[in-house]
Coordinates of C-alpha atoms in Angstrom, one line a residue:
M16 CA 10.3 -36.7 0.8
M17 CA 8.3 -34.2 -1.1
R18 CA 4.8 -34.4 0.4
R19 CA 2.2 -34.3 -2.5
I20 CA -1.0 -31.6 -2.1
R21 CA -4.0 -33.8 -2.3
T22 CA -6.8 -30.7 -2.0
I23 CA -6.6 -27.3 -2.8
A24 CA -9.6 -25.0 -1.6
V25 CA -11.1 -23.5 -4.6
L26 CA -12.8 -20.1 -3.7
P27 CA -9.7 -18.6 -1.4
T28 CA -7.3 -19.6 -4.1
M29 CA -9.2 -17.7 -7.0
F30 CA -9.5 -14.4 -4.6
T31 CA -5.5 -15.3 -4.3
L32 CA -5.1 -15.3 -8.0
G33 CA -8.0 -12.3 -8.7
N34 CA -5.2 -10.4 -6.2
L35 CA -2.0 -11.5 -9.0
V36 CA -4.1 -11.0 -12.0
C37 CA -4.8 -7.1 -11.2
G38 CA -1.1 -6.9 -10.2
F39 CA -0.4 -8.6 -13.4
F40 CA -2.6 -5.8 -15.0
A41 CA -1.5 -2.7 -13.1
I42 CA 2.1 -3.6 -15.1
V43 CA 0.4 -4.0 -18.3
V44 CA -1.5 -1.2 -18.5
A45 CA 1.7 1.5 -16.8
S46 CA 4.4 -0.2 -19.1
R47 CA 2.3 1.2 -21.8
I48 CA 3.8 3.7 -24.7
D49 CA 2.4 7.2 -24.7
T50 CA 1.6 8.8 -28.5
R51 CA 1.0 11.8 -27.3
P52 CA 3.1 15.1 -28.7
D53 CA 4.8 15.6 -25.3
A54 CA 5.1 11.4 -24.3
A55 CA 8.6 11.9 -24.3
T56 CA 8.9 14.0 -21.1
L57 CA 5.5 13.1 -19.4
A58 CA 3.7 10.2 -18.6
D59 CA -0.2 9.2 -19.8
P60 CA -1.8 10.0 -16.6
T61 CA -4.7 8.2 -16.9
N62 CA -2.9 5.2 -17.9
V63 CA -1.1 5.7 -14.7
M64 CA -4.2 5.8 -13.1
I65 CA -5.9 2.9 -14.1
S66 CA -2.7 1.5 -13.1
A67 CA -3.5 2.8 -9.6
W68 CA -6.8 1.6 -9.3
L69 CA -6.3 -1.8 -10.4
I70 CA -3.6 -2.7 -7.0
F71 CA -6.3 -0.8 -5.4
L72 CA -8.0 -3.5 -6.7
A73 CA -5.5 -6.1 -5.8
M74 CA -6.1 -5.3 -2.6
V75 CA -9.6 -5.7 -2.3
F76 CA -8.7 -9.7 -3.3
D77 CA -6.1 -9.5 -0.8
A78 CA -8.6 -8.1 2.1
F79 CA -10.6 -11.0 1.5
D80 CA -9.0 -13.8 0.6
G81 CA -8.0 -14.5 4.0
H82 CA -11.9 -14.1 6.0
V83 CA -13.1 -16.3 2.9
A84 CA -10.2 -19.4 3.9
R85 CA -11.3 -19.0 7.6
M86 CA -15.0 -19.0 6.9
S87 CA -15.0 -21.7 4.8
R88 CA -12.3 -23.6 7.3
S89 CA -9.4 -24.0 4.0
S90 CA -6.8 -22.0 5.6
S91 CA -3.9 -24.1 4.4
D92 CA 0.5 -23.2 4.2
F93 CA -0.2 -24.1 0.4
G94 CA -3.1 -20.5 0.9
E95 CA -0.5 -18.6 2.3
Q96 CA 3.0 -19.3 0.1
L97 CA 0.7 -18.2 -2.8
D98 CA -0.5 -15.0 -1.0
S99 CA 3.0 -14.4 -0.8
L100 CA 3.6 -15.0 -4.1
C101 CA 1.2 -12.9 -5.8
D102 CA 1.4 -9.8 -2.7
L103 CA 4.6 -9.8 -4.2
V104 CA 3.9 -9.1 -7.7
S105 CA 0.7 -6.6 -6.8
F106 CA 2.4 -4.6 -3.6
G107 CA 6.0 -4.9 -4.7
V108 CA 6.7 -5.2 -8.0
A109 CA 4.1 -3.2 -9.5
P110 CA 4.2 0.2 -7.5
A111 CA 7.7 -0.3 -7.8
F112 CA 7.1 -0.1 -11.4
L113 CA 4.6 2.6 -11.2
L114 CA 6.6 4.4 -9.2
V115 CA 9.3 4.8 -12.2
R116 CA 6.0 6.1 -14.4
L117 CA 4.8 8.6 -12.1
V118 CA 8.0 10.5 -11.9
P119 CA 9.4 11.0 -15.8
D120 CA 10.8 14.4 -15.1
F121 CA 13.6 12.7 -11.9
A122 CA 14.1 9.4 -14.0
V123 CA 15.3 11.9 -17.1
L124 CA 17.4 13.2 -14.3
H125 CA 18.2 10.2 -12.8
T126 CA 18.0 7.1 -14.3
K127 CA 20.1 5.4 -12.1
G128 CA 18.7 6.5 -8.8
I129 CA 15.0 5.6 -9.6
W130 CA 15.0 2.4 -10.7
M131 CA 17.7 1.7 -8.0
I132 CA 15.1 2.9 -5.6
A133 CA 12.1 1.4 -7.2
A134 CA 14.5 -2.2 -7.1
S135 CA 15.2 -1.1 -3.0
F136 CA 11.3 -0.4 -3.1
A137 CA 10.7 -4.2 -4.7
A138 CA 13.1 -5.9 -2.2
C139 CA 11.5 -4.6 1.4
A140 CA 8.3 -5.4 -0.2
A141 CA 9.7 -9.5 -0.3
L142 CA 11.7 -9.3 2.9
R143 CA 8.9 -8.1 4.6
L144 CA 6.0 -10.9 3.1
A145 CA 8.2 -13.6 3.7
R146 CA 9.1 -12.4 7.4
F147 CA 4.9 -12.1 7.8
T148 CA 4.5 -16.1 6.6
I149 CA 7.1 -16.7 8.8
E150 CA 6.0 -14.6 12.3
T151 CA 2.1 -15.0 11.7
G152 CA 0.7 -17.8 13.4
Q153 CA -3.7 -18.9 13.1
E154 CA -3.6 -17.9 16.3
D155 CA -2.7 -14.1 15.5
D156 CA -5.4 -11.8 16.6
H157 CA -5.0 -10.0 12.5
L158 CA -5.3 -6.4 14.5
T159 CA -1.4 -5.2 14.3
F160 CA 1.3 -5.8 12.3
R161 CA 5.2 -5.3 12.8
G162 CA 6.3 -3.1 9.9
L163 CA 3.6 -1.1 7.4
P164 CA 2.2 -3.7 5.5
S165 CA 3.2 -4.3 1.7
P166 CA -0.7 -3.5 0.8
A167 CA -0.2 0.1 2.6
G168 CA 3.0 0.6 1.2
A169 CA 1.7 -0.2 -2.5
A170 CA -1.1 2.1 -1.8
A171 CA 1.5 4.8 -0.4
I172 CA 2.4 5.0 -4.2
G173 CA -0.3 4.2 -5.8
S174 CA -2.1 6.8 -4.5
F175 CA 0.1 8.8 -6.2
A176 CA -1.2 8.5 -9.3
I177 CA -4.3 9.9 -8.7
A178 CA -2.7 13.0 -7.6
F179 CA -0.9 13.4 -10.8
Y180 CA -4.0 12.5 -12.8
T181 CA -5.7 15.4 -11.3
L182 CA -2.8 17.8 -11.6
R183 CA -2.1 16.3 -15.2
K184 CA -5.4 16.1 -17.2
E185 CA -6.0 18.4 -19.3
T186 CA -9.0 20.1 -18.5
T187 CA -7.5 20.4 -14.7
T188 CA -8.7 24.0 -13.6
L189 CA -5.7 24.0 -10.3
P190 CA -3.8 26.7 -9.8
Y191 CA -0.2 26.2 -9.8
A192 CA -0.5 22.6 -10.7
E193 CA 2.7 22.2 -12.6
T194 CA 4.6 24.1 -9.8
L195 CA 2.9 21.2 -7.5
D196 CA 3.3 18.4 -9.7
N197 CA 7.1 19.0 -9.8
V198 CA 7.4 19.5 -6.5
L199 CA 6.0 15.4 -5.8
Q200 CA 7.8 14.6 -8.4
A201 CA 11.1 15.4 -6.6
A202 CA 9.4 13.8 -3.4
L203 CA 8.4 11.2 -4.1
P204 CA 11.5 8.6 -4.5
F205 CA 12.7 9.9 -1.0
Y206 CA 8.9 8.8 -0.1
A207 CA 9.1 5.3 -1.6
V208 CA 13.0 5.0 0.0
L209 CA 10.5 6.0 3.4
V210 CA 7.9 3.3 2.9
A211 CA 10.2 0.6 1.9
L212 CA 12.6 1.1 4.9
L213 CA 8.9 1.1 7.2
M214 CA 7.9 -1.8 5.4
V215 CA 10.7 -4.2 6.7
S216 CA 10.8 -2.0 10.5
R217 CA 9.2 -3.8 13.5
I218 CA 7.5 -0.3 14.0
P219 CA 3.9 -1.7 14.9
Y220 CA 0.7 -0.5 12.5
P221 CA -2.8 -1.3 13.1
H222 CA -5.3 -3.2 10.3
V223 CA -7.2 -0.5 8.9
V224 CA -9.9 -3.0 8.1
N225 CA -9.8 -5.0 11.1
Q226 CA -10.0 -2.0 13.5
V227 CA -12.1 -0.1 11.1
F228 CA -14.9 -2.6 10.0
R229 CA -14.8 -5.5 12.2
G230 CA -17.5 -5.9 14.6
R231 CA -19.6 -3.4 16.9
Q232 CA -18.2 0.5 16.8
S233 CA -19.7 3.0 18.3
F234 CA -21.7 5.8 17.0
G235 CA -19.4 8.0 16.6
H236 CA -17.1 5.5 14.5
V237 CA -19.2 5.4 12.0
V238 CA -20.4 8.6 11.9
S239 CA -15.8 9.3 11.4
V240 CA -16.2 6.3 9.1
L241 CA -19.0 8.2 6.5
F242 CA -17.7 11.4 7.1
A243 CA -13.7 10.0 5.5
L244 CA -15.4 8.3 2.8
M245 CA -17.3 11.3 1.8
I246 CA -14.4 13.3 1.3
V247 CA -12.3 10.5 -0.5
A248 CA -15.5 10.8 -2.7
L249 CA -15.7 14.4 -3.1
I250 CA -12.4 14.6 -3.6
P251 CA -10.1 11.6 -4.5
G252 CA -7.1 13.0 -6.0
F253 CA -5.6 14.7 -3.1
A254 CA -7.9 12.7 -0.5
V255 CA -6.6 9.1 -1.2
P256 CA -3.0 10.3 -0.8
A257 CA -3.0 12.3 1.7
L258 CA -4.5 9.5 4.0
C259 CA -2.3 7.1 3.0
F260 CA 0.3 9.6 3.8
V261 CA -1.3 10.2 7.5
F262 CA -1.6 6.2 8.1
V263 CA 2.5 5.8 6.8
I264 CA 3.3 8.6 9.1
G265 CA 1.5 8.0 12.0
G266 CA 3.3 4.7 12.6
P267 CA 6.5 6.2 14.2
I268 CA 4.7 9.0 15.5
R269 CA 2.6 6.5 17.8
Y270 CA 6.1 4.5 18.2
A271 CA 8.1 7.5 19.2
W272 CA 5.3 8.8 21.5
V273 CA 5.0 5.8 23.3
E274 CA 8.4 4.8 23.5
Y275 CA 9.8 8.3 24.5
V276 CA 7.5 10.6 26.0
Q277 CA 4.5 8.2 27.4
R278 CA 7.8 5.7 28.8
R279 CA 10.1 8.3 30.2
S280 CA 7.2 10.3 31.9
H281 CA 6.0 6.9 33.2
K282 CA 9.3 6.7 35.0
E283 CA 9.6 10.0 36.4
S284 CA 6.5 9.9 37.9
L285 CA 8.4 7.1 39.7
F286 CA 10.8 9.4 41.4

């Protein structure tokens, strides 16, 4: 017999739907047709940057809906299912579509390849979210994840829109901007494959919001966070994708260090 939903928590649901709306408009903005003379070979950098910031705004809504639900003691199965559906749009479909728009030259040369990579990214995000919904319980400490979180995967792709905007805007004065643009376009699709595989992996990743901003921290920790935010504010075009890249690659490096270096050293010390 089907169960009927009698009540729904309003405030957490609004935050979750805000996540969905941001993801939807990220797709809309990224799909806008560019009317500039070189539009056939280059996506409008302003549109892709706005799309990326909408994905980041969706991350803000996603970070707070769970906290609001727990604070108001209104967590429910309905909220968890809705959150997964909204996350799939904002952190699966939206960054996958944005990926295609970020690498127009690669897309021209490898049309089927880029769409297969984008579809695989969205599929891995869906698998990651389904596994997270099943395996995560109410008693979970929310300090670590198994596999790269889908919001972090979306940020890893979306952050490059900010870098491309810095390189492609008409007023840029950066030397070798075109060369760097071409290098990033060639590398980003393969980086997206790595991100997709890490999302469905079992490699542990820290929960950044809870570990960095939650509770009382040392004075040095606060100073480090402050300087990191200052660097991002000064050079967001390259600091944001660099920080996302470090977070993505840091997981496998930490895992390899613990599993193959520290444990091997411990076993050798026993003999």
